[in-house]
Each structure stands twice: as structure tokens, then as C-alpha cells.
Amino acid sequence: MSVSVSVKFTDSKGTVIEASGDAGDSLLKLGQANGLPLEGTCEGQMACSTCHVIVAAEWFDRLLVASEEEEDMLDFAAGVRRTSRLSCQIELTEALDGLTVTIPSEAHDMSA
């Protein structure tokens, strides 16, 4: 039986979208499944920054530390903050149930 993980996304207009995904899924996959503007051009291969999200400060330290490759990709993202991450690199776990993230206002899903 898979564990359900709930996430609160806030879009660039301030609308909160509550979504649930399975433990083991990526935050990118969950956001895309719920119509959020997370393009993920590279399909989670960490070769772009189109899935950039801003993690709520109280959740940031609960995530695994970003790799050097992820940090390098974030250098190309618009609107980067201290708690920015690539959603393709965040795996949903039971410990992240209730995670809150914001989609930067600079995000545009060109595939939509």
C-alpha cells in the first residue's frame, strides 16, 4: 500500500492548490498532474530549471541537501530565492506530508 503525501502549491496569482501524490513520486510529477506551470522541459534529468519552486522556509531544512548539479541549474532560474529548489529533485516522502511550495511568478509553462 502506497503512502499518500499532501502538498500545498501556491501559484503566481496566490491561489493555493492542494494536491496529493504517492511517496516516491517527484514534486514535479505531482505539480504537472495538477495543472501547475512546471514545465520540466528536461523531464527531470536536471538539465534545465523550468521546474523551479520556492520551498516554504519551515520545510526547506527537511529536504535532502541539493546536489552541486542542482545548485548549478538554479543559477539559470528566474526569481531564485534562498529556499529555491528544482521540483524534479524533490522526492515525496511521508516526512514531507504537508509540504508547502510556491511557483515563482516568473514561471511559464511553454508546453501548455
Coordinates of N, CA, C and O in Angstrom, one line a residue:
M1 N 0.9 -1.2 0.0 CA 0.0 0.0 0.0 C 0.9 1.2 0.0 O 1.8 1.4 0.8
S2 N 0.6 2.1 -0.9 CA 1.5 3.3 -1.0 C 1.0 4.4 -0.1 O -0.2 4.5 0.3
V3 N 1.9 5.2 0.4 CA 1.6 6.3 1.3 C 1.3 7.6 0.5 O 2.0 7.9 -0.5
S4 N 0.2 8.2 0.9 CA -0.2 9.5 0.2 C 0.5 10.6 0.9 O 0.5 10.7 2.1
V5 N 1.0 11.6 0.1 CA 1.7 12.7 0.6 C 1.0 14.0 0.1 O 0.8 14.1 -1.1
S6 N 0.5 14.8 1.0 CA -0.2 16.0 0.6 C 0.8 17.2 0.5 O 1.7 17.3 1.3
V7 N 0.6 18.1 -0.5 CA 1.4 19.2 -0.8 C 0.5 20.4 -1.1 O -0.5 20.3 -1.8
K8 N 0.9 21.6 -0.6 CA 0.2 22.8 -0.9 C 1.0 23.6 -1.8 O 2.1 24.0 -1.5
F9 N 0.5 23.8 -3.1 CA 1.2 24.7 -4.0 C 0.5 26.0 -4.0 O -0.7 26.1 -4.0
T10 N 1.3 27.1 -4.1 CA 0.7 28.5 -4.3 C 1.2 28.9 -5.6 O 2.4 29.0 -5.9
D11 N 0.2 29.3 -6.5 CA 0.7 29.7 -7.8 C 1.0 31.2 -7.8 O 0.9 31.8 -6.8
S12 N 1.4 31.7 -9.0 CA 1.9 33.1 -9.1 C 0.8 34.1 -8.8 O 1.1 35.2 -8.5
K13 N -0.5 33.7 -8.8 CA -1.6 34.6 -8.5 C -2.0 34.5 -7.0 O -3.0 35.2 -6.6
G14 N -1.3 33.6 -6.3 CA -1.7 33.5 -4.9 C -2.7 32.4 -4.6 O -3.1 32.2 -3.4
T15 N -3.1 31.7 -5.6 CA -4.1 30.6 -5.4 C -3.4 29.4 -4.8 O -2.4 29.0 -5.3
V16 N -4.0 28.8 -3.8 CA -3.5 27.6 -3.2 C -4.1 26.4 -3.8 O -5.4 26.3 -3.8
I17 N -3.3 25.5 -4.3 CA -3.8 24.2 -4.9 C -3.3 23.1 -4.0 O -2.1 23.0 -3.8
E18 N -4.2 22.4 -3.4 CA -3.8 21.3 -2.5 C -3.9 20.0 -3.4 O -4.8 19.8 -4.1
A19 N -2.8 19.2 -3.3 CA -2.7 18.0 -4.1 C -2.1 16.9 -3.3 O -1.4 17.2 -2.3
S20 N -2.4 15.7 -3.7 CA -1.8 14.5 -3.0 C -1.2 13.6 -4.1 O -1.7 13.4 -5.1
G21 N 0.0 13.1 -3.7 CA 0.7 12.2 -4.6 C 1.2 11.0 -3.8 O 1.1 11.0 -2.5
D22 N 1.8 10.0 -4.4 CA 2.3 8.8 -3.8 C 3.8 9.1 -3.4 O 4.5 9.7 -4.1
A23 N 4.1 8.5 -2.2 CA 5.5 8.6 -1.8 C 6.3 7.9 -2.9 O 5.9 6.9 -3.5
G24 N 7.5 8.6 -3.2 CA 8.3 8.1 -4.3 C 8.2 8.9 -5.6 O 9.1 8.9 -6.4
D25 N 7.0 9.5 -5.7 CA 6.8 10.4 -6.9 C 7.6 11.7 -6.7 O 8.0 12.1 -5.6
S26 N 7.9 12.4 -7.8 CA 8.6 13.7 -7.7 C 7.6 14.8 -7.5 O 6.4 14.6 -8.0
L27 N 8.0 15.8 -6.9 CA 7.2 17.0 -6.8 C 6.8 17.6 -8.1 O 5.7 18.0 -8.3
L28 N 7.7 17.5 -9.1 CA 7.4 17.9 -10.5 C 6.2 17.1 -11.0 O 5.3 17.7 -11.6
K29 N 6.2 15.8 -10.9 CA 5.2 15.0 -11.5 C 3.8 15.4 -10.8 O 2.8 15.5 -11.5
L30 N 3.8 15.6 -9.5 CA 2.6 16.0 -8.8 C 2.1 17.3 -9.3 O 0.9 17.5 -9.6
G31 N 3.0 18.3 -9.4 CA 2.6 19.6 -9.9 C 2.0 19.6 -11.3 O 1.0 20.2 -11.6
Q32 N 2.7 18.9 -12.2 CA 2.2 18.7 -13.6 C 0.8 18.1 -13.6 O 0.0 18.5 -14.4
A33 N 0.6 17.0 -12.8 CA -0.6 16.3 -12.8 C -1.8 17.2 -12.3 O -3.0 16.9 -12.6
N34 N -1.4 18.3 -11.6 CA -2.5 19.2 -11.1 C -2.5 20.5 -11.8 O -3.0 21.5 -11.4
G35 N -1.9 20.5 -13.1 CA -2.0 21.7 -13.9 C -1.2 22.9 -13.6 O -1.5 24.0 -14.1
L36 N -0.2 22.7 -12.8 CA 0.7 23.9 -12.4 C 1.7 24.1 -13.5 O 2.1 23.2 -14.2
P37 N 2.1 25.4 -13.6 CA 3.1 25.7 -14.7 C 4.5 25.3 -14.4 O 5.4 26.1 -14.3
L38 N 4.7 24.0 -14.2 CA 6.0 23.5 -14.0 C 6.4 22.7 -15.3 O 6.0 21.5 -15.4
E39 N 7.1 23.3 -16.1 CA 7.3 22.8 -17.5 C 8.1 21.5 -17.4 O 7.8 20.5 -18.1
G40 N 9.2 21.5 -16.7 CA 10.1 20.3 -16.7 C 10.6 19.9 -18.1 O 10.5 18.7 -18.4
T41 N 11.1 20.8 -18.8 CA 11.5 20.6 -20.2 C 12.4 19.3 -20.3 O 12.3 18.6 -21.3
C42 N 13.3 19.1 -19.4 CA 14.3 18.0 -19.5 C 13.7 16.7 -18.9 O 14.4 15.7 -18.8
E43 N 12.4 16.7 -18.5 CA 11.8 15.6 -18.0 C 12.5 15.0 -16.7 O 12.6 13.8 -16.5
G44 N 12.9 15.9 -15.9 CA 13.5 15.5 -14.6 C 15.0 15.1 -14.7 O 15.5 14.5 -13.7
Q45 N 15.6 15.4 -15.8 CA 17.0 15.0 -15.9 C 18.0 16.0 -15.4 O 19.2 15.9 -15.6
M46 N 17.5 17.1 -14.8 CA 18.3 18.2 -14.2 C 19.2 18.9 -15.2 O 20.3 19.2 -15.0
A47 N 18.6 19.1 -16.4 CA 19.3 19.8 -17.5 C 18.6 21.1 -17.8 O 19.0 21.7 -18.8
C48 N 17.7 21.5 -17.0 CA 17.1 22.8 -17.2 C 16.6 23.3 -15.8 O 16.8 22.7 -14.8
S49 N 15.9 24.5 -15.7 CA 15.4 25.0 -14.5 C 14.0 25.3 -14.6 O 13.5 26.1 -13.8
T50 N 13.2 24.7 -15.5 CA 11.8 25.1 -15.7 C 10.9 24.4 -14.7 O 9.7 24.6 -14.8
C51 N 11.4 23.8 -13.7 CA 10.5 23.2 -12.7 C 10.9 23.8 -11.3 O 10.5 23.3 -10.3
H52 N 11.5 25.0 -11.3 CA 11.9 25.7 -10.1 C 10.7 26.1 -9.3 O 9.7 26.5 -9.7
V53 N 10.9 25.8 -8.0 CA 9.9 26.2 -7.0 C 10.6 26.8 -5.8 O 11.8 26.6 -5.6
I54 N 9.8 27.5 -5.0 CA 10.3 28.1 -3.8 C 9.7 27.4 -2.6 O 8.5 27.4 -2.5
V55 N 10.5 26.7 -1.8 CA 10.0 25.9 -0.7 C 9.8 26.8 0.5 O 10.7 27.7 0.8
A56 N 8.7 26.6 1.2 CA 8.4 27.4 2.4 C 9.6 27.2 3.4 O 10.1 26.1 3.5
A57 N 10.0 28.3 4.0 CA 11.2 28.2 4.9 C 11.2 27.1 5.9 O 12.2 26.5 6.2
E58 N 10.0 26.9 6.5 CA 9.9 25.9 7.6 C 10.0 24.5 7.1 O 10.2 23.5 7.8
W59 N 10.0 24.3 5.8 CA 10.1 23.0 5.1 C 11.5 22.8 4.5 O 11.9 21.6 4.3
F60 N 12.2 23.8 4.2 CA 13.4 23.8 3.5 C 14.5 22.8 4.1 O 15.1 22.0 3.4
D61 N 14.7 22.9 5.4 CA 15.7 22.1 6.0 C 15.3 20.7 6.2 O 16.2 19.8 6.5
R62 N 14.1 20.3 5.9 CA 13.6 18.9 5.9 C 14.0 18.2 4.6 O 13.9 17.0 4.6
L63 N 14.3 18.9 3.6 CA 14.6 18.3 2.3 C 16.1 17.8 2.3 O 16.9 18.3 3.1
L64 N 16.4 16.8 1.5 CA 17.7 16.4 1.3 C 18.5 17.6 0.7 O 17.9 18.4 0.0
V65 N 19.7 17.7 1.0 CA 20.5 18.8 0.5 C 20.7 18.8 -1.0 O 20.8 17.7 -1.6
A66 N 20.5 19.9 -1.6 CA 20.7 20.0 -3.1 C 22.1 19.6 -3.5 O 23.1 20.0 -2.9
S67 N 22.1 18.9 -4.6 CA 23.4 18.5 -5.2 C 24.1 19.7 -5.9 O 23.4 20.7 -6.1
E68 N 25.4 19.6 -6.1 CA 26.1 20.7 -6.8 C 25.5 20.9 -8.2 O 25.3 22.1 -8.6
E69 N 25.1 19.9 -8.9 CA 24.4 20.0 -10.2 C 23.1 20.7 -10.1 O 22.8 21.6 -11.0
E70 N 22.3 20.5 -9.1 CA 21.1 21.2 -8.9 C 21.3 22.7 -8.6 O 20.7 23.5 -9.2
E71 N 22.3 22.9 -7.8 CA 22.7 24.3 -7.5 C 23.1 25.1 -8.7 O 22.7 26.2 -8.9
D72 N 23.8 24.4 -9.6 CA 24.3 25.0 -10.9 C 23.1 25.3 -11.7 O 23.0 26.4 -12.4
M73 N 22.1 24.4 -11.8 CA 20.9 24.7 -12.6 C 20.1 25.8 -12.1 O 19.5 26.6 -12.8
L74 N 20.0 25.9 -10.8 CA 19.2 27.0 -10.1 C 19.8 28.4 -10.5 O 19.1 29.4 -10.5
D75 N 21.1 28.4 -10.8 CA 21.7 29.7 -11.3 C 21.1 30.2 -12.5 O 21.1 31.4 -12.8
F76 N 20.4 29.4 -13.3 CA 19.7 29.8 -14.5 C 18.2 30.1 -14.3 O 17.6 30.5 -15.3
A77 N 17.7 29.8 -13.2 CA 16.3 30.0 -12.9 C 16.0 31.5 -12.6 O 16.7 32.1 -11.9
A78 N 14.8 31.9 -13.0 CA 14.4 33.3 -12.8 C 13.7 33.3 -11.4 O 13.0 32.4 -11.0
G79 N 14.0 34.4 -10.6 CA 13.3 34.6 -9.3 C 13.8 33.7 -8.2 O 13.1 33.4 -7.3
V80 N 15.1 33.2 -8.3 CA 15.6 32.3 -7.3 C 15.7 33.0 -5.9 O 16.0 34.2 -5.8
R81 N 15.4 32.2 -4.9 CA 15.4 32.7 -3.5 C 16.3 31.7 -2.8 O 16.7 30.7 -3.3
R82 N 16.6 32.0 -1.5 CA 17.4 31.1 -0.7 C 16.8 29.7 -0.6 O 17.6 28.7 -0.5
T83 N 15.5 29.6 -0.6 CA 14.9 28.3 -0.4 C 14.4 27.7 -1.8 O 13.5 26.9 -1.8
S84 N 15.0 28.1 -2.9 CA 14.7 27.6 -4.2 C 15.2 26.2 -4.4 O 16.3 25.9 -3.9
R85 N 14.4 25.4 -5.1 CA 14.8 24.0 -5.4 C 14.2 23.7 -6.8 O 13.3 24.3 -7.2
L86 N 14.7 22.6 -7.4 CA 14.1 22.1 -8.6 C 13.1 21.0 -8.2 O 13.5 20.1 -7.5
S87 N 11.9 21.1 -8.6 CA 10.9 20.2 -8.1 C 11.1 18.8 -8.6 O 10.7 17.8 -8.0
C88 N 11.9 18.6 -9.7 CA 12.2 17.3 -10.2 C 13.1 16.5 -9.2 O 13.3 15.3 -9.3
Q89 N 13.8 17.3 -8.3 CA 14.8 16.7 -7.4 C 14.2 16.5 -6.0 O 14.9 16.0 -5.1
I90 N 12.9 16.8 -5.8 CA 12.3 16.6 -4.5 C 11.4 15.3 -4.6 O 10.4 15.3 -5.4
E91 N 11.8 14.3 -3.9 CA 11.0 13.1 -3.9 C 10.0 13.1 -2.7 O 10.4 13.4 -1.6
L92 N 8.8 12.9 -3.0 CA 7.8 12.9 -2.0 C 8.0 11.7 -1.0 O 8.2 10.6 -1.4
T93 N 8.0 12.1 0.3 CA 8.1 11.0 1.3 C 7.1 11.3 2.4 O 6.6 12.5 2.5
E94 N 6.9 10.4 3.2 CA 5.9 10.6 4.3 C 6.3 11.7 5.2 O 5.5 12.5 5.7
A95 N 7.6 12.0 5.4 CA 8.1 13.1 6.2 C 7.8 14.4 5.6 O 7.8 15.5 6.3
L96 N 7.5 14.5 4.3 CA 7.1 15.7 3.6 C 5.6 16.0 3.5 O 5.2 16.9 2.8
D97 N 4.8 15.2 4.2 CA 3.4 15.3 4.1 C 3.0 16.7 4.7 O 3.4 17.1 5.8
G98 N 2.4 17.5 3.9 CA 2.0 18.9 4.2 C 3.0 19.9 3.7 O 2.8 21.1 3.9
L99 N 4.0 19.5 2.9 CA 4.9 20.4 2.3 C 4.2 21.6 1.6 O 3.2 21.4 0.9
T100 N 4.8 22.8 1.7 CA 4.2 24.0 1.1 C 5.3 24.6 0.2 O 6.4 24.8 0.6
V101 N 4.9 24.8 -1.1 CA 5.9 25.4 -2.1 C 5.1 26.5 -2.9 O 3.9 26.5 -3.0
T102 N 5.9 27.4 -3.4 CA 5.3 28.5 -4.3 C 5.9 28.4 -5.6 O 7.1 28.2 -5.8
I103 N 5.1 28.6 -6.6 CA 5.6 28.6 -8.0 C 6.0 30.1 -8.3 O 5.1 31.0 -8.1
P104 N 7.2 30.4 -8.6 CA 7.6 31.8 -8.9 C 6.8 32.5 -9.9 O 6.3 31.8 -10.9
S105 N 6.5 33.8 -9.8 CA 5.7 34.5 -10.8 C 6.4 34.5 -12.1 O 5.7 34.7 -13.1
E106 N 7.7 34.2 -12.2 CA 8.4 34.2 -13.5 C 8.2 32.9 -14.2 O 8.6 32.8 -15.4
A107 N 7.5 31.9 -13.6 CA 7.3 30.6 -14.2 C 6.3 30.7 -15.3 O 5.2 31.2 -15.1
H108 N 6.6 30.1 -16.4 CA 5.6 30.0 -17.5 C 5.8 28.7 -18.2 O 6.9 28.3 -18.6
D109 N 4.8 27.9 -18.3 CA 4.8 26.6 -18.9 C 4.6 26.8 -20.4 O 3.5 26.9 -20.9
M110 N 5.7 26.7 -21.2 CA 5.5 27.0 -22.6 C 4.9 25.8 -23.3 O 4.5 25.9 -24.5
S111 N 4.8 24.6 -22.7 CA 4.2 23.4 -23.3 C 2.7 23.5 -23.2 O 2.0 22.7 -23.8
A112 N 2.1 24.4 -22.4 CA 0.7 24.4 -22.2 C 0.0 25.1 -23.4 O 0.6 25.9 -24.1

